[in-house]
Coordinates of C-alpha atoms and ligand atoms in Angstrom, one line a residue:
Chain J
X1 CA 19.6 5.1 -8.3
X2 CA 23.0 4.9 -6.7
X3 CA 24.4 1.4 -6.4
X4 CA 23.9 -0.7 -3.2
X5 CA 23.9 -4.3 -2.1
X6 CA 20.6 -6.0 -1.4
X7 CA 20.5 -8.6 1.4
X8 CA 17.6 -10.9 2.1
X9 CA 18.0 -12.4 5.6
X10 CA 15.4 -14.9 6.9
X11 CA 15.3 -13.9 10.6
X12 CA 14.9 -10.7 12.5
X13 CA 18.1 -11.4 14.3
X14 CA 20.1 -11.7 11.0
X15 CA 18.5 -8.5 9.7
X16 CA 19.4 -6.6 12.9
X17 CA 23.0 -7.9 12.7
X18 CA 23.3 -6.6 9.1
X19 CA 22.0 -3.2 10.1
X20 CA 24.1 -3.0 13.1
X21 CA 27.4 -3.4 11.3
X22 CA 26.8 -0.5 8.9
X23 CA 25.2 2.8 9.6
X24 CA 24.6 3.4 5.9
X25 CA 22.4 0.3 5.8
X26 CA 18.6 0.6 5.7
X27 CA 15.7 -1.8 6.0
X28 CA 13.5 -2.4 3.0
X29 CA 9.9 -3.2 3.6
X30 CA 7.6 -3.3 0.6
X31 CA 9.6 -0.6 -1.1
X32 CA 6.5 1.4 -2.2
X33 CA 7.9 4.5 -0.6
X34 CA 11.6 3.7 -0.4
X35 CA 12.1 2.6 -4.1
X36 CA 10.7 5.9 -5.4
X37 CA 12.9 7.7 -2.9
X38 CA 16.0 5.8 -4.1
X39 CA 15.1 6.6 -7.7
X40 CA 15.0 10.3 -6.9
X41 CA 18.4 9.9 -5.2
X42 CA 17.0 11.2 -2.0
X43 CA 18.6 8.3 -0.1
X44 CA 22.0 6.6 -0.6
X45 CA 22.2 3.4 1.4
X46 CA 25.2 1.1 1.2
X47 CA 23.1 -2.0 1.8
X48 CA 19.3 -2.5 1.7
X49 CA 18.3 -5.2 4.2
X50 CA 15.1 -6.6 2.7
X51 CA 12.6 -7.8 5.3
X52 CA 10.6 -9.6 2.7
X53 CA 11.9 -13.1 3.3
X54 CA 11.5 -13.0 7.1
X55 CA 8.6 -15.4 7.9
X56 CA 8.3 -14.3 11.6
X57 CA 7.3 -10.7 10.4
X58 CA 4.2 -12.1 8.8
X59 CA 0.8 -13.1 10.1
X60 CA -2.2 -11.8 12.1
X61 CA -3.1 -13.4 15.4
X62 CA -5.0 -12.8 18.7
X63 CA -2.9 -12.9 21.9
X64 CA -4.1 -14.0 25.3
X65 CA -5.1 -10.4 26.2
X66 CA -7.4 -10.3 23.1
X67 CA -5.1 -7.9 21.2
X68 CA -4.8 -8.2 17.5
X69 CA -1.1 -8.7 16.8
X70 CA 0.0 -8.0 13.2
X71 CA 3.4 -8.7 11.9
X72 CA 5.2 -5.6 10.7
X73 CA 6.0 -7.3 7.3
X74 CA 2.4 -8.1 6.6
X75 CA 1.2 -6.4 3.5
X76 CA -1.8 -4.0 3.3
X77 CA -3.7 -6.6 1.3
X78 CA -2.8 -9.3 3.9
X79 CA -4.2 -7.1 6.7
X80 CA -7.3 -6.3 4.7
X81 CA -7.9 -10.1 4.3
X82 CA -6.8 -11.5 7.7
X83 CA -8.0 -8.7 10.1
X84 CA -11.5 -8.5 8.7
X85 CA -13.1 -11.0 11.1
X86 CA -11.4 -9.4 14.2
X87 CA -11.2 -5.7 13.5
X88 CA -13.2 -4.7 10.5
X89 CA -12.4 -0.9 10.7
X90 CA -8.7 -1.7 10.5
X91 CA -9.1 -4.2 7.7
X92 CA -11.2 -1.6 5.8
X93 CA -8.5 1.0 6.3
X94 CA -5.8 -1.3 4.9
X95 CA -8.0 -2.2 2.0
X96 CA -8.2 1.5 1.0
X97 CA -4.5 2.3 0.9
X98 CA -3.3 3.2 -2.6
X99 CA -4.3 0.7 -5.2
X100 CA -4.2 -3.2 -5.3
X101 CA -0.6 -3.5 -6.5
X102 CA 0.6 -1.1 -3.8
X103 CA -1.4 -3.1 -1.2
X104 CA 0.3 -6.3 -2.4
X105 CA 3.7 -4.9 -1.6
X106 CA 3.5 -2.2 1.0
X107 CA 3.7 -3.2 4.7
X108 CA 2.4 -2.1 8.0
X109 CA 6.0 -1.6 9.4
X110 CA 7.1 0.4 6.4
X111 CA 4.2 2.7 6.6
X112 CA 4.7 3.4 10.4
X113 CA 8.5 3.8 10.1
X114 CA 8.0 6.3 7.3
X115 CA 5.2 8.2 9.2
X116 CA 4.1 10.2 6.2
X117 CA 1.8 13.0 7.4
X118 CA -0.9 11.8 5.0
X119 CA -0.6 8.1 5.6
X120 CA -3.5 6.0 6.8
X121 CA -2.0 3.5 9.2
X122 CA -0.7 6.1 11.7
X123 CA -4.3 7.1 12.3
X124 CA -5.3 3.5 13.1
X125 CA -2.4 2.9 15.4
X126 CA -2.8 6.2 17.3
X127 CA -6.6 5.9 17.3
X128 CA -6.5 2.4 18.7
X129 CA -3.9 3.2 21.3
X130 CA -1.8 0.3 19.8
X131 CA 1.7 -0.7 20.9
X132 CA 4.5 -0.8 18.3
X133 CA 6.9 -3.6 19.1
X134 CA 10.5 -3.5 17.8
X135 CA 13.4 -5.9 18.1
X136 CA 14.4 -4.2 21.4
X137 CA 11.3 -2.7 23.0
X138 CA 7.6 -1.9 23.1
X139 CA 6.5 1.7 22.2
X140 CA 3.1 3.1 23.0
X141 CA 1.5 4.8 20.0
X142 CA 1.3 8.1 21.9
X143 CA 5.1 8.1 22.1
X144 CA 5.9 6.5 18.7
X145 CA 4.8 9.3 16.3
X146 CA 6.9 12.4 16.7
X147 CA 5.9 14.7 13.9
X148 CA 6.1 14.6 10.1
X149 CA 8.3 11.7 8.9
X150 CA 9.7 11.4 12.4
X151 CA 9.3 8.5 14.9
X152 CA 10.8 7.3 18.1
X153 CA 12.7 4.6 16.3
X154 CA 16.5 4.5 16.7
X155 CA 19.0 3.8 13.9
X156 CA 18.9 0.1 13.0
X157 CA 15.8 -0.6 15.0
X158 CA 13.2 -2.8 13.3
X159 CA 9.4 -2.8 13.9
X160 CA 8.5 -6.4 14.3
X161 CA 4.8 -6.3 15.3
X162 CA 1.9 -4.0 16.2
X163 CA -0.5 -4.9 19.0
X164 CA -4.0 -3.4 18.5
X165 CA -6.5 -3.4 21.4
X166 CA -9.9 -4.1 19.7
X167 CA -12.5 -1.3 20.3
X168 CA -16.2 -1.9 20.7
X169 CA -16.8 0.2 17.6
X170 CA -14.5 2.0 15.2
X171 CA -14.3 3.5 11.7
X172 CA -11.8 5.3 9.5
X173 CA -13.0 7.9 7.0
X174 CA -10.6 9.3 4.5
X175 CA -11.0 12.1 2.0
X176 CA -8.7 10.8 -0.6
X177 CA -6.4 13.1 -2.5
X178 CA -7.6 12.1 -5.9
X179 CA -4.2 11.7 -7.6
X180 CA -2.2 10.0 -4.9
X181 CA -5.0 8.2 -2.9
X182 CA -3.3 9.4 0.3
X183 CA -5.5 11.1 2.9
X184 CA -6.1 14.7 2.1
X185 CA -7.6 14.4 5.6
X186 CA -8.5 11.1 7.4
X187 CA -10.0 10.5 10.8
X188 CA -10.0 7.3 12.8
X189 CA -12.5 7.0 15.6
X190 CA -12.5 4.2 18.2
X191 CA -14.9 3.7 21.1
X192 CA -13.7 1.6 24.0
X193 CA -15.6 0.7 27.2
X194 CA -13.8 3.4 29.1
X195 CA -12.8 6.0 26.5
X196 CA -13.0 7.3 23.0
X197 CA -10.0 8.0 20.8
X198 CA -9.9 10.2 17.7
X199 CA -6.8 10.3 15.5
X200 CA -6.4 12.7 12.6
X201 CA -4.0 12.2 9.6
X202 CA -3.3 14.3 6.5
X203 CA -4.2 17.5 8.2
X204 CA -1.5 18.8 10.5
X205 CA 2.0 20.0 9.8
X206 CA 3.0 17.9 12.9
X207 CA 1.7 14.7 11.3
X208 CA -0.9 12.4 12.9
X209 CA -2.5 13.8 16.1
X210 CA -5.2 13.0 18.7
X211 CA -8.1 15.4 18.7
X212 CA -8.8 15.5 22.4
X213 CA -11.7 17.9 22.4
X214 CA -13.6 15.6 20.1
X215 CA -12.6 12.6 22.3
X216 CA -14.2 14.4 25.3
X217 CA -17.3 15.3 23.5
X218 CA -17.7 11.8 22.1
X219 CA -17.1 10.2 25.5
X220 CA -20.1 12.1 26.8
X221 CA -22.3 11.3 23.7
X222 CA -21.0 9.0 20.9
X223 CA -22.9 10.6 18.1
X224 CA -22.1 12.8 15.1
X225 CA -24.2 15.6 16.6
X226 CA -21.9 15.7 19.7
X227 CA -19.2 17.1 17.4
X228 CA -21.4 20.1 16.3
X229 CA -19.8 22.4 18.9
X230 CA -16.1 21.4 18.5
X231 CA -13.6 22.4 15.8
X232 CA -9.8 22.4 15.3
X233 CA -8.0 25.7 14.5
X234 CA -6.6 26.2 11.0
X235 CA -3.4 27.2 12.6
X236 CA -0.7 24.6 12.0
X237 CA -2.8 22.7 9.3
X238 CA -1.1 21.8 6.0
X239 CA -1.7 24.2 3.2
X240 CA -0.8 23.1 -0.4
X241 CA -2.3 23.1 -3.9
X242 CA -4.9 20.5 -2.8
X243 CA -6.3 22.5 0.1
X244 CA -5.8 25.4 2.4
X245 CA -5.3 25.1 6.2
X246 CA -8.9 26.3 6.7
X247 CA -10.2 23.7 4.3
X248 CA -8.4 20.9 6.1
X249 CA -9.5 22.1 9.5
X250 CA -13.1 22.0 8.2
X251 CA -12.6 18.5 6.8
X252 CA -11.4 17.2 10.1
X253 CA -14.8 17.9 11.6
X254 CA -16.7 16.5 8.6
X255 CA -14.6 13.3 8.4
X256 CA -14.8 12.8 12.2
X257 CA -18.6 13.0 12.1
X258 CA -18.8 10.6 9.2
X259 CA -16.5 8.2 11.1
X260 CA -18.7 8.3 14.2
X261 CA -21.8 7.7 12.1
X262 CA -20.2 4.7 10.4
X263 CA -18.5 3.2 13.5
X264 CA -19.3 -0.5 14.0
Chain Y
X1 CA 26.2 -8.6 -9.1
X2 CA 24.4 -11.6 -7.9
X3 CA 22.7 -14.5 -9.5
X4 CA 18.9 -14.6 -9.3
X5 CA 16.7 -17.5 -10.3
X6 CA 12.9 -17.3 -10.9
X7 CA 10.2 -18.8 -13.0
X8 CA 9.0 -16.5 -15.7
X9 CA 5.9 -17.5 -17.7
X10 CA 6.5 -21.1 -16.7
X11 CA 10.2 -21.2 -17.6
X12 CA 13.0 -21.2 -15.1
X13 CA 15.5 -18.4 -15.7
X14 CA 18.7 -17.5 -14.1
X15 CA 20.7 -14.3 -14.6
X16 CA 23.0 -11.8 -12.9
X17 CA 21.4 -8.7 -11.3
X18 CA 22.7 -5.8 -9.3
X19 CA 21.0 -4.9 -6.0
X20 CA 19.4 -1.9 -7.7
X21 CA 18.1 -3.8 -10.8
X22 CA 14.4 -3.5 -10.9
X23 CA 12.3 -6.5 -11.8
X24 CA 11.0 -4.6 -14.9
X25 CA 14.6 -4.0 -16.0
X26 CA 15.4 -7.6 -15.5
X27 CA 12.4 -8.6 -17.6
X28 CA 12.8 -6.1 -20.4
X29 CA 16.6 -5.7 -20.7
X30 CA 17.7 -9.1 -19.2
X31 CA 15.1 -11.4 -20.8
X32 CA 14.0 -9.2 -23.7
X33 CA 10.3 -9.4 -22.5
X34 CA 9.4 -5.9 -23.6
X35 CA 5.7 -6.4 -23.3
X36 CA 5.8 -5.0 -19.8
X37 CA 5.9 -1.2 -20.1
X38 CA 7.4 1.6 -18.1
X39 CA 5.0 4.5 -18.1
X40 CA 6.1 6.6 -15.2
X41 CA 8.8 4.8 -13.2
X42 CA 7.3 6.5 -10.1
X43 CA 4.8 3.8 -9.0
X44 CA 1.8 5.7 -10.3
X45 CA 0.7 4.4 -13.7
X46 CA 0.5 0.6 -13.5
X47 CA 1.8 0.0 -17.1
X48 CA 4.4 -2.3 -15.5
X49 CA 2.1 -4.6 -13.5
X50 CA 3.1 -8.3 -13.6
X51 CA 2.1 -11.1 -11.3
X52 CA 4.6 -12.3 -8.6
X53 CA 3.4 -15.5 -7.0
X54 CA -0.1 -14.8 -8.3
X55 CA -0.4 -11.2 -7.0
X56 CA -0.3 -8.1 -9.1
X57 CA 2.7 -5.9 -8.4
X58 CA 4.3 -2.9 -10.1
X59 CA 7.5 -4.3 -11.5
X60 CA 9.1 -0.9 -11.4
X61 CA 8.7 -1.0 -7.6
X62 CA 10.3 -4.3 -6.7
X63 CA 13.9 -5.3 -7.1
X64 CA 14.8 -8.3 -9.2
X65 CA 16.6 -10.0 -6.3
X66 CA 13.4 -9.8 -4.3
X67 CA 11.7 -12.1 -6.8
X68 CA 14.3 -14.9 -6.1
X69 CA 12.4 -18.2 -6.3
X70 CA 9.1 -16.5 -7.3
X71 CA 6.7 -17.4 -10.1
X72 CA 6.5 -14.4 -12.3
X73 CA 3.9 -13.9 -15.1
X74 CA 4.0 -11.2 -17.7
X75 CA 1.7 -10.2 -20.6
X76 CA 3.8 -12.6 -22.8
X77 CA 2.5 -15.4 -20.7
X78 CA -1.2 -14.5 -21.1
X79 CA -2.0 -15.9 -24.5
X80 CA -3.5 -19.4 -24.9
X81 CA -1.0 -22.3 -25.6
X82 CA -1.7 -22.2 -29.3
X83 CA -0.9 -18.5 -29.5
X84 CA -4.5 -17.3 -29.7
X85 CA -5.6 -14.5 -27.4
X86 CA -6.9 -15.4 -23.9
X87 CA -10.4 -14.4 -23.0
X88 CA -9.4 -11.2 -21.3
X89 CA -7.1 -10.2 -24.2
X90 CA -9.9 -11.1 -26.7
X91 CA -12.4 -9.0 -24.7
X92 CA -10.1 -6.0 -24.9
X93 CA -10.0 -6.3 -28.6
X94 CA -13.7 -6.9 -29.0
X95 CA -14.7 -4.0 -26.8
X96 CA -12.0 -1.5 -28.0
X97 CA -10.4 -1.6 -24.6
X98 CA -7.2 -0.1 -26.1
X99 CA -6.2 2.7 -28.4
X100 CA -2.4 3.3 -28.3
X101 CA -2.0 0.1 -26.2
X102 CA 0.7 1.5 -23.9
X103 CA -1.3 0.8 -20.7
X104 CA -2.8 -2.4 -22.0
X105 CA -0.3 -5.0 -20.6
X106 CA -0.7 -3.6 -17.1
X107 CA -4.5 -3.4 -17.5
X108 CA -4.7 -7.0 -18.7
X109 CA -2.5 -8.2 -15.8
X110 CA -4.5 -6.2 -13.2
X111 CA -7.8 -7.5 -14.7
X112 CA -6.5 -11.1 -14.6
X113 CA -5.6 -10.6 -10.9
X114 CA -9.1 -9.2 -10.2
X115 CA -10.9 -12.0 -12.0
X116 CA -8.8 -14.7 -10.3
X117 CA -10.1 -13.4 -6.9
X118 CA -13.5 -12.1 -7.9
X119 CA -14.8 -14.0 -11.0
X120 CA -17.9 -11.9 -11.3
X121 CA -17.1 -8.4 -10.2
X122 CA -19.6 -5.5 -10.3
X123 CA -18.7 -2.6 -12.6
X124 CA -17.9 -0.5 -9.4
X125 CA -15.5 -3.2 -8.3
X126 CA -13.8 -3.2 -11.6
X127 CA -13.3 0.6 -11.5
X128 CA -12.1 0.5 -7.9
X129 CA -9.6 -2.3 -8.8
X130 CA -8.2 -0.2 -11.7
X131 CA -7.3 2.7 -9.4
X132 CA -3.6 2.1 -9.9
X133 CA -3.8 1.7 -13.7
X134 CA -3.8 4.9 -15.8
X135 CA -4.9 5.1 -19.4
X136 CA -4.4 8.4 -21.3
X137 CA -6.5 7.3 -24.3
X138 CA -9.7 5.3 -23.8
X139 CA -11.5 7.2 -21.0
X140 CA -11.7 3.7 -19.2
X141 CA -15.3 2.9 -20.2
X142 CA -14.3 0.3 -22.8
X143 CA -11.7 -1.2 -20.5
X144 CA -14.3 -1.7 -17.9
X145 CA -16.7 -3.2 -20.5
X146 CA -14.0 -5.5 -21.7
X147 CA -13.3 -6.8 -18.2
X148 CA -17.0 -7.2 -17.5
X149 CA -17.3 -9.2 -20.7
X150 CA -14.3 -11.3 -19.9
X151 CA -16.0 -12.2 -16.6
X152 CA -18.8 -13.7 -18.7
X153 CA -21.2 -10.8 -17.9
X154 CA -23.2 -9.7 -20.9
X155 CA -21.9 -6.5 -22.5
X156 CA -22.8 -4.9 -25.7
X157 CA -19.8 -4.9 -28.1
X158 CA -18.5 -1.5 -29.1
X159 CA -18.8 -2.2 -32.9
X160 CA -19.0 -5.2 -35.1
Ligands
FAD1 C1 0.7 4.9 -5.7 C2 0.8 4.9 -4.2 C3 -0.3 5.2 -3.4 C4 -0.2 5.1 -2.0 N1 -1.3 5.4 -1.3 C5 -1.3 5.4 0.1 C6 -2.4 5.7 0.9 O1 -3.5 5.9 0.4 N2 -2.3 5.6 2.2 C7 -1.1 5.3 2.8 O2 -1.1 5.3 4.0 N3 0.0 5.0 2.1 C8 -0.1 5.0 0.7 N4 1.1 4.7 0.0 C9 2.3 4.3 0.7 C10 2.3 2.8 0.9 O3 1.4 2.5 1.9 C11 3.7 2.4 1.4 O4 3.7 1.0 1.2 C12 4.1 2.6 2.8 O5 4.1 4.0 3.2 C13 5.6 2.2 3.0 O6 5.6 0.9 3.3 P1 6.6 -0.1 2.6 O7 6.5 -1.4 3.3 O8 6.5 0.0 1.2 O9 8.0 0.5 3.1 P2 9.4 0.9 2.3 O10 9.1 1.8 1.2 O11 10.1 -0.3 2.1 O12 10.1 1.7 3.5 C14 9.7 2.9 4.0 C15 10.6 3.3 5.2 O13 10.4 2.5 6.3 C16 11.6 1.8 6.7 N5 11.1 0.5 7.1 C17 10.4 -0.4 6.3 N6 10.1 -1.5 7.1 C18 10.5 -1.2 8.3 C19 10.4 -2.0 9.6 N7 9.7 -3.1 9.7 N8 11.0 -1.4 10.7 C20 11.7 -0.2 10.6 N9 11.8 0.5 9.5 C21 11.2 0.0 8.3 C22 12.5 1.8 5.4 O14 13.9 1.8 5.8 C23 12.1 3.2 4.8 O15 12.8 4.2 5.5 C24 1.0 4.7 -1.4 C25 2.1 4.4 -2.2 C26 2.0 4.5 -3.6 C27 3.2 4.1 -4.4
FES2 S1 6.0 2.3 -14.6 FE1 5.6 1.2 -12.8 S2 3.8 2.2 -12.1 FE2 4.3 3.4 -13.8
FES3 S1 -4.7 2.9 -24.6 FE1 -3.3 4.5 -24.7 S2 -2.8 4.7 -22.6 FE2 -4.4 3.3 -22.5

C-alpha cells in the first residue's frame, strides 16, 4: 500500500469538510472492497476519511411515511439483524453477502458507492425503488446506478442513508459464484400495491438493471409461470470463466422465477 | 504515525501506527502476537480472524487506527486462565480439527463468534458460518465435528 493519513471524524459534517479540502481524499466505509484495492495499489488516496466512528450513519428506523431508513454506515450484519422484522427480504439479502467477517465490516453505503456489477445491495435498492440520501441531496435508485462501478455520486459526496419503501412481498435469489460469494446472477423481485419491480445483478455488462418485460408480465400475474414467455437477450451479458453470456441470460429467468415463488 | 490505544486480550496497549498499518500487522509485528496468521492478505481465507468488540473480523482488512478504543481478542486470549485449552480448542484437538494448523487460529475465532451468538448450531449452520474460513488440509469435516462437540452436542471422537 502507498502511504496515506487516516482520519476518523465523528460527524458527517466533519467528514465532508475533510473530503472537500483535498481531492485526493477518499471515504472509507467497511474497507472490505477498498482495503484490497489499496493493497493492489489500484488507488492512491492522500487521506482516508473513515466513516466508522460516525454514530449518525448507523441505525435502522421507520419514518412517518413507513419507509425503512437505513444508515449508510450500517454493516451488512446489522441490517440482517435489525431489518428482519420490517423487511425480511432485505434482511435476508444482507445476511447472504460474503461471509460473517465481511458482514461485520462491510456497509450499505460502501456497497452502493462501489456499485460492483455483481454486488447484492444494488439489486435491493433498485428493486425496491429506494431513495439514496447523501449529504447534499436525495437520488432515486433509477438515477443512482449508472453502469458498472459508476454512480451518480459526485466527488466528496457521502451517502448518509437509504430509504426503502416496503413492498407487500419480495425476495432476492442469488446464484452465488462459489469462490467469491458474489452474485453470478441475482434477481430481486418486489410486489407493491400498484406495481412490480424486478432488478437483476451480476448479469449485465452495464451493471444492475430493471427487467421491464418481466415486471409487466408479473404485474398481470404474479406467479413463476407468468415468466415462462419472457427472456433477456444474451447480448450485453457478462461472459467470463464462470459463465457465458447465454448462461447468465438463462440464469436471469431461472432466478427471477425462484424469487417470485419465494416472495413473502 | 499516530498513537493508537486498544485493549488486546484484556490488556491495554498503546503504540504508534501509520494510517496504512493493518490491525494484523499491529498485532503480529507491533505486539509480537503471531498466533493470528496471514494466509492470503486479500480478504478471502479467514486465517487472520480476530474479535473486535466481540465480532469476528478479518484483521488483514481493517486498519489498526480503526480499532482505537476497541476490545480486541486474538487466539492468544482463548486459553483458560491456567493456560489449559478452552473447550473449543480442546474439541479441535480431540476431533482432529487441524492438520498443519495454519487456518486454526481463524477457525477457532470464527467458531467462538458463532457459539457466542448461537450456542447450539446445526451442522448446516456451522458450515454456513465457516464460508469465509478456508482450510487446505482437513476437508472441513473434523472442524465441523469439533465445533459441534464444543457446543455440547454429542459427536463421535475421531480416534482415541
Ligand atoms: C470475501 C468477500 C466476499 C464478498 N461477497 C459479497 C457478496 O456476496 N455480495 C456483495 O454485494 N458484496 C460482497 N462483498 C463486498 C462487500 O459487501 C463490501 O463490503 C462492499 O462492497 C463495500 O462496502 P464497504 O463498506 O466495505 O466499503 P469500502 O470498501 O470501505 O469502500 C468502497 C468504496 O465506496 C466508497 N464509500 C464507502 N462508504 C461510502 C459512503 N457512505 N458514501 C460514499 N462513498 C462511500 C469508498 O470510498 C470506496 O470507493 C464481498 C467482499 C469480500 C471481501
Ligand atoms: S489473511 Fe486475512 S482473510 Fe486471508
Ligand atoms: S489445517 Fe492446514 S489449512 Fe487448515
